[in-house]
mmCIF file of C-alpha atoms in Angstrom:
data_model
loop_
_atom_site.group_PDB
_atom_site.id
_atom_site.type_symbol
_atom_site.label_atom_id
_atom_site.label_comp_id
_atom_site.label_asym_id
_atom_site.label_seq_id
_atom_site.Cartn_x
_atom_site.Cartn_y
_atom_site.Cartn_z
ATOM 1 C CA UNK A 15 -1.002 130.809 47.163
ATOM 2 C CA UNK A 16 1.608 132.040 44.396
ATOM 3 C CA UNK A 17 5.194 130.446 44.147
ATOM 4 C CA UNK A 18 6.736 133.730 45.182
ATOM 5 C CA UNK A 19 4.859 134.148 48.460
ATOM 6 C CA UNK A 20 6.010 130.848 49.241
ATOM 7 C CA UNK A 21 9.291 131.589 48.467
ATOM 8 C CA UNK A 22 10.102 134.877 49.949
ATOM 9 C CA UNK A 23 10.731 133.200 53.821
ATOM 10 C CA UNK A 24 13.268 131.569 52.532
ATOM 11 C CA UNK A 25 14.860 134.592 50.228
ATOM 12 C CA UNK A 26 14.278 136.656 54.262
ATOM 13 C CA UNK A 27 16.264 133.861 55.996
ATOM 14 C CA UNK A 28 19.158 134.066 53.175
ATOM 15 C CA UNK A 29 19.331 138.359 54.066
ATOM 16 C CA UNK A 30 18.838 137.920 57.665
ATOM 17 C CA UNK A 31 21.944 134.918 57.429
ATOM 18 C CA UNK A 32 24.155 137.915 55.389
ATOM 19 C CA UNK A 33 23.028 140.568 57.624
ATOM 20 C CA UNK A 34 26.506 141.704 59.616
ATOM 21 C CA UNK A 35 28.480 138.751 57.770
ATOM 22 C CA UNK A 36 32.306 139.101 58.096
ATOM 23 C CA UNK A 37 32.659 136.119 55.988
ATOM 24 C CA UNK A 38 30.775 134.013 52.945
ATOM 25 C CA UNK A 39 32.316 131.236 50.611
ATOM 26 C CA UNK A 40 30.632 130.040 48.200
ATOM 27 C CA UNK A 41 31.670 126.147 47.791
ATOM 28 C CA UNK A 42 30.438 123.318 44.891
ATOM 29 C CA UNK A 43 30.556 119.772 46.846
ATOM 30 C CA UNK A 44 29.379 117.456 44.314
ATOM 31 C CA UNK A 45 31.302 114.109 45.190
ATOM 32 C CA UNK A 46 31.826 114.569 48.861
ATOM 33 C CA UNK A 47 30.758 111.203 50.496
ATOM 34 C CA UNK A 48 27.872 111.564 53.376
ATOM 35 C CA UNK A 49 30.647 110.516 56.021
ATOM 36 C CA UNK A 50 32.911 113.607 54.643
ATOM 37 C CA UNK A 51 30.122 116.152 54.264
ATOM 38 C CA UNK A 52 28.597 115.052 58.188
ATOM 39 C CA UNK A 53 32.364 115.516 58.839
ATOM 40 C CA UNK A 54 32.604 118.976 57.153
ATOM 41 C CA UNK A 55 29.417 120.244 58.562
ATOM 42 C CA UNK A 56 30.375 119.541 62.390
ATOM 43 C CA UNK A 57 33.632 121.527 61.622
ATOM 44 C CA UNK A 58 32.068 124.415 60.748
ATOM 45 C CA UNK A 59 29.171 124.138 63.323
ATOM 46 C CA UNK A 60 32.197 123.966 66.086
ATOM 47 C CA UNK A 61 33.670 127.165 64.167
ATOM 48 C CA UNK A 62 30.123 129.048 64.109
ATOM 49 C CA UNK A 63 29.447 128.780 60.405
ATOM 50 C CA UNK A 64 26.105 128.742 58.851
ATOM 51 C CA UNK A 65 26.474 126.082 56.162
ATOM 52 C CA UNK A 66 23.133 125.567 53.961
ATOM 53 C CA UNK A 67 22.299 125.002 50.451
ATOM 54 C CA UNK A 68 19.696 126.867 48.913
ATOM 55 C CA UNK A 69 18.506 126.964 45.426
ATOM 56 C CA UNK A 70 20.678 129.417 43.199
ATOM 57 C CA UNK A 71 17.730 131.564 42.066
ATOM 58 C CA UNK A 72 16.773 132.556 45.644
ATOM 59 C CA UNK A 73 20.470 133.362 46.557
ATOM 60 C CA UNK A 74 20.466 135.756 43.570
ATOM 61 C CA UNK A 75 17.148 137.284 45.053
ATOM 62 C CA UNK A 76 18.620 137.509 48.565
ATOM 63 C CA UNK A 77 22.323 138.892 47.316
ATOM 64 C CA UNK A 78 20.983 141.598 45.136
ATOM 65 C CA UNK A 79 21.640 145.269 45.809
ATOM 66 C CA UNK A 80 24.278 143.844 48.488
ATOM 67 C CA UNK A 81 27.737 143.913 48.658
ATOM 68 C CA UNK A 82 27.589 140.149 48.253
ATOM 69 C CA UNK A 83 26.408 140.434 44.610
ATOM 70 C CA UNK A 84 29.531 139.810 42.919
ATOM 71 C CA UNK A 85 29.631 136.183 43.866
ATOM 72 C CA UNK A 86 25.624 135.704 41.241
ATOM 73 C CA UNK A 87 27.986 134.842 38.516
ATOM 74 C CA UNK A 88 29.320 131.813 39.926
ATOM 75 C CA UNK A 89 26.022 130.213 41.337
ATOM 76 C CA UNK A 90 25.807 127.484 39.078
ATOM 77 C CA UNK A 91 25.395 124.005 39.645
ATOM 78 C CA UNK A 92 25.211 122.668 42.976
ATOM 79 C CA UNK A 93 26.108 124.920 45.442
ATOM 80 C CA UNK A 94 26.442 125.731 49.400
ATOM 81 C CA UNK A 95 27.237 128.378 51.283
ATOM 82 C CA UNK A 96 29.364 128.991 54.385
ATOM 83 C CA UNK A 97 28.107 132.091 56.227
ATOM 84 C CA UNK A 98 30.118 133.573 59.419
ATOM 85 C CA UNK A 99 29.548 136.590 61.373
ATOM 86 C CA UNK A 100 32.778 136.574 63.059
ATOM 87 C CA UNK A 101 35.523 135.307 60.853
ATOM 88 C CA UNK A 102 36.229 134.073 57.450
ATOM 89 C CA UNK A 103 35.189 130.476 56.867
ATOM 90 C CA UNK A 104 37.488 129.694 54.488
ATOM 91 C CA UNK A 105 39.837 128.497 56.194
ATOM 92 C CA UNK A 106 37.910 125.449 57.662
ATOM 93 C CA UNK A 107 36.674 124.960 54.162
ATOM 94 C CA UNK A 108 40.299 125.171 53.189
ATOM 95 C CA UNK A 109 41.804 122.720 55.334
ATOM 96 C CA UNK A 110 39.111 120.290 54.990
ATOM 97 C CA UNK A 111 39.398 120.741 51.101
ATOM 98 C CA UNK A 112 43.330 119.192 51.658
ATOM 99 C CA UNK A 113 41.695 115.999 52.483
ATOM 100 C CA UNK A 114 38.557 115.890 50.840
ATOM 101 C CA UNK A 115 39.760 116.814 46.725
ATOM 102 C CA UNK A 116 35.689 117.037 45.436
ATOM 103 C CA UNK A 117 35.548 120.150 48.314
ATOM 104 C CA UNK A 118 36.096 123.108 45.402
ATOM 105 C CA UNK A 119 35.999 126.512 46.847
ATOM 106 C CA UNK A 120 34.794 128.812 44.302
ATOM 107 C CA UNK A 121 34.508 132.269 45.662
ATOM 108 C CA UNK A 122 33.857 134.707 48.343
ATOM 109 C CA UNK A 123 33.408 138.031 50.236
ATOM 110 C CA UNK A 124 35.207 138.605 53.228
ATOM 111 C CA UNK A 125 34.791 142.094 54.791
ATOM 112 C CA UNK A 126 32.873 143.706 52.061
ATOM 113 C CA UNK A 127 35.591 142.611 48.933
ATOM 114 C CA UNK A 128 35.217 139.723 46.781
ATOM 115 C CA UNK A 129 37.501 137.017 46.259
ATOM 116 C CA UNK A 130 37.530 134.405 43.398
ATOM 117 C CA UNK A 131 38.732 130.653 44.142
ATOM 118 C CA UNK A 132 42.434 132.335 44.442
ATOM 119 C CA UNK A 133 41.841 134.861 46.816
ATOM 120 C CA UNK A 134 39.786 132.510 48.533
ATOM 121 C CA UNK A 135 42.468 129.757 49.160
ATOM 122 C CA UNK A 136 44.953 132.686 50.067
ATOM 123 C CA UNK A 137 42.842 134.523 52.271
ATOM 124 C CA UNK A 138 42.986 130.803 54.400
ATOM 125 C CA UNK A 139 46.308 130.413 54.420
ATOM 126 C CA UNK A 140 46.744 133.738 56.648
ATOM 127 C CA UNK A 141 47.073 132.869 60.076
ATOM 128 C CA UNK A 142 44.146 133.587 62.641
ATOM 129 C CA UNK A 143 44.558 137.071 64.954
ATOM 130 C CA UNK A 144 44.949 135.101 68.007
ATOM 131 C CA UNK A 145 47.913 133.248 66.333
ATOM 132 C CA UNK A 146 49.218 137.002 64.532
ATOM 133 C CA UNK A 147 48.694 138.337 67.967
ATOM 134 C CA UNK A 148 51.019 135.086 69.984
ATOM 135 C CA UNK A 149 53.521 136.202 67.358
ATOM 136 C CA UNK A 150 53.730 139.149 67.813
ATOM 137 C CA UNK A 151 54.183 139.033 71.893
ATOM 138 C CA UNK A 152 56.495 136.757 71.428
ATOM 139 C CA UNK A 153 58.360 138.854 69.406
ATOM 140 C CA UNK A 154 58.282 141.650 72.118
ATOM 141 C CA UNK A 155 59.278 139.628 74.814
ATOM 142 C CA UNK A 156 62.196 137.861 73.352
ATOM 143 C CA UNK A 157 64.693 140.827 73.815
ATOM 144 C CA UNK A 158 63.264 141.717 76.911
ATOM 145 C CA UNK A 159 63.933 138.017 78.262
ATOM 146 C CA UNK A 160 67.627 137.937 76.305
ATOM 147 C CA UNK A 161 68.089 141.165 78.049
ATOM 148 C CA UNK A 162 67.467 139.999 81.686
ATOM 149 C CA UNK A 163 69.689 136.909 81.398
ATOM 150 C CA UNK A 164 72.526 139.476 80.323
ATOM 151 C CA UNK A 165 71.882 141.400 83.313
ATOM 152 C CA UNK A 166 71.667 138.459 85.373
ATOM 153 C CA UNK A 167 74.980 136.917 83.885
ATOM 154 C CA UNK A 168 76.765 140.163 84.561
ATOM 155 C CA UNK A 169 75.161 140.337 88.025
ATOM 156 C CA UNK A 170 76.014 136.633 89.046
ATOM 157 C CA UNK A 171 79.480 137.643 87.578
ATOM 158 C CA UNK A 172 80.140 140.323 89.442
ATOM 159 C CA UNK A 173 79.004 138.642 92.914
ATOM 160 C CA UNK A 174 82.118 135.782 92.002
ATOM 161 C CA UNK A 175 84.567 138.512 91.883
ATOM 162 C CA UNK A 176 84.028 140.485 94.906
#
């Protein structure tokens, strides 16, 4: 049996792992101890990341054509990447870079647009939709809630007098 026939399963299982992917990072974690990458890995299993390392070669076969392509200049070295249908994983690589300094993010697609290692670290420091979304109501409902203690003021107010 050839090399590439024994191969192309694993170049399939890289596409099938893009298909639909909101988010990919591309990370380089030469240095991280085994306690900090066991660590690291049950993070992003609890977050629903795919984190594997494949050889560089067959990610370039897998990413071709796609709109993950961009990030073939950068597979260099040791690699892994962080694959997640729903949201970015950056930001769990992110915050787990903070205390781990041999974690180096190096790049990324996130909705269909590429990100170097600076858009990368931004694009974790923007706060999740469910906290946007808390915000936001709580926004809303502030001068609703300042407006019924008025009303209740002038109400209690009003009841003293007569």
């Amino acid at each position: 049996m050839a090399k590439v026939e024994l191969k192309q399963p694993i170049v399939d299982e890289i596409k099938a792992s893009l298909e639909g992917a909101q988010g990919v990072v591309v990370v380089d974690y030469r240095g991280l101890t085994v306690e900090q990458d066991t660590q690291l890995r049950k993070q992003l299993r609890e977050a629903g990341v795919v984190y594997k390392v494949y050889k560089n070669t067959l990610v370039k076969r897998a990413i071709a054509g796609t709109e993950f392509e961009p990030m073939a200049e950068v597979l260099e070295g040791p690699n892994a990447i962080a694959i997640c249908k729903e949201e970015a994983p950056a930001r769990v690589l992110a915050n787990f870079a903070k205390t781990a300094d041999a974690l180096e993010l190096k790049c990324g697609v996130v909705e269909g647009t590429y990100y170097d290692a600076t858009g990368i670290a931004a694009i974790a420091n923007i706060p999740s939709r469910d906290e946007l979304l808390a915000k936001f109501l709580g926004s809303i409902q502030s001068p609703i809630t300042n407006f019924a203690r008025v009303i209740k003021q002038i109400a209690e107010k009003n009841e003293e007098v007569a």
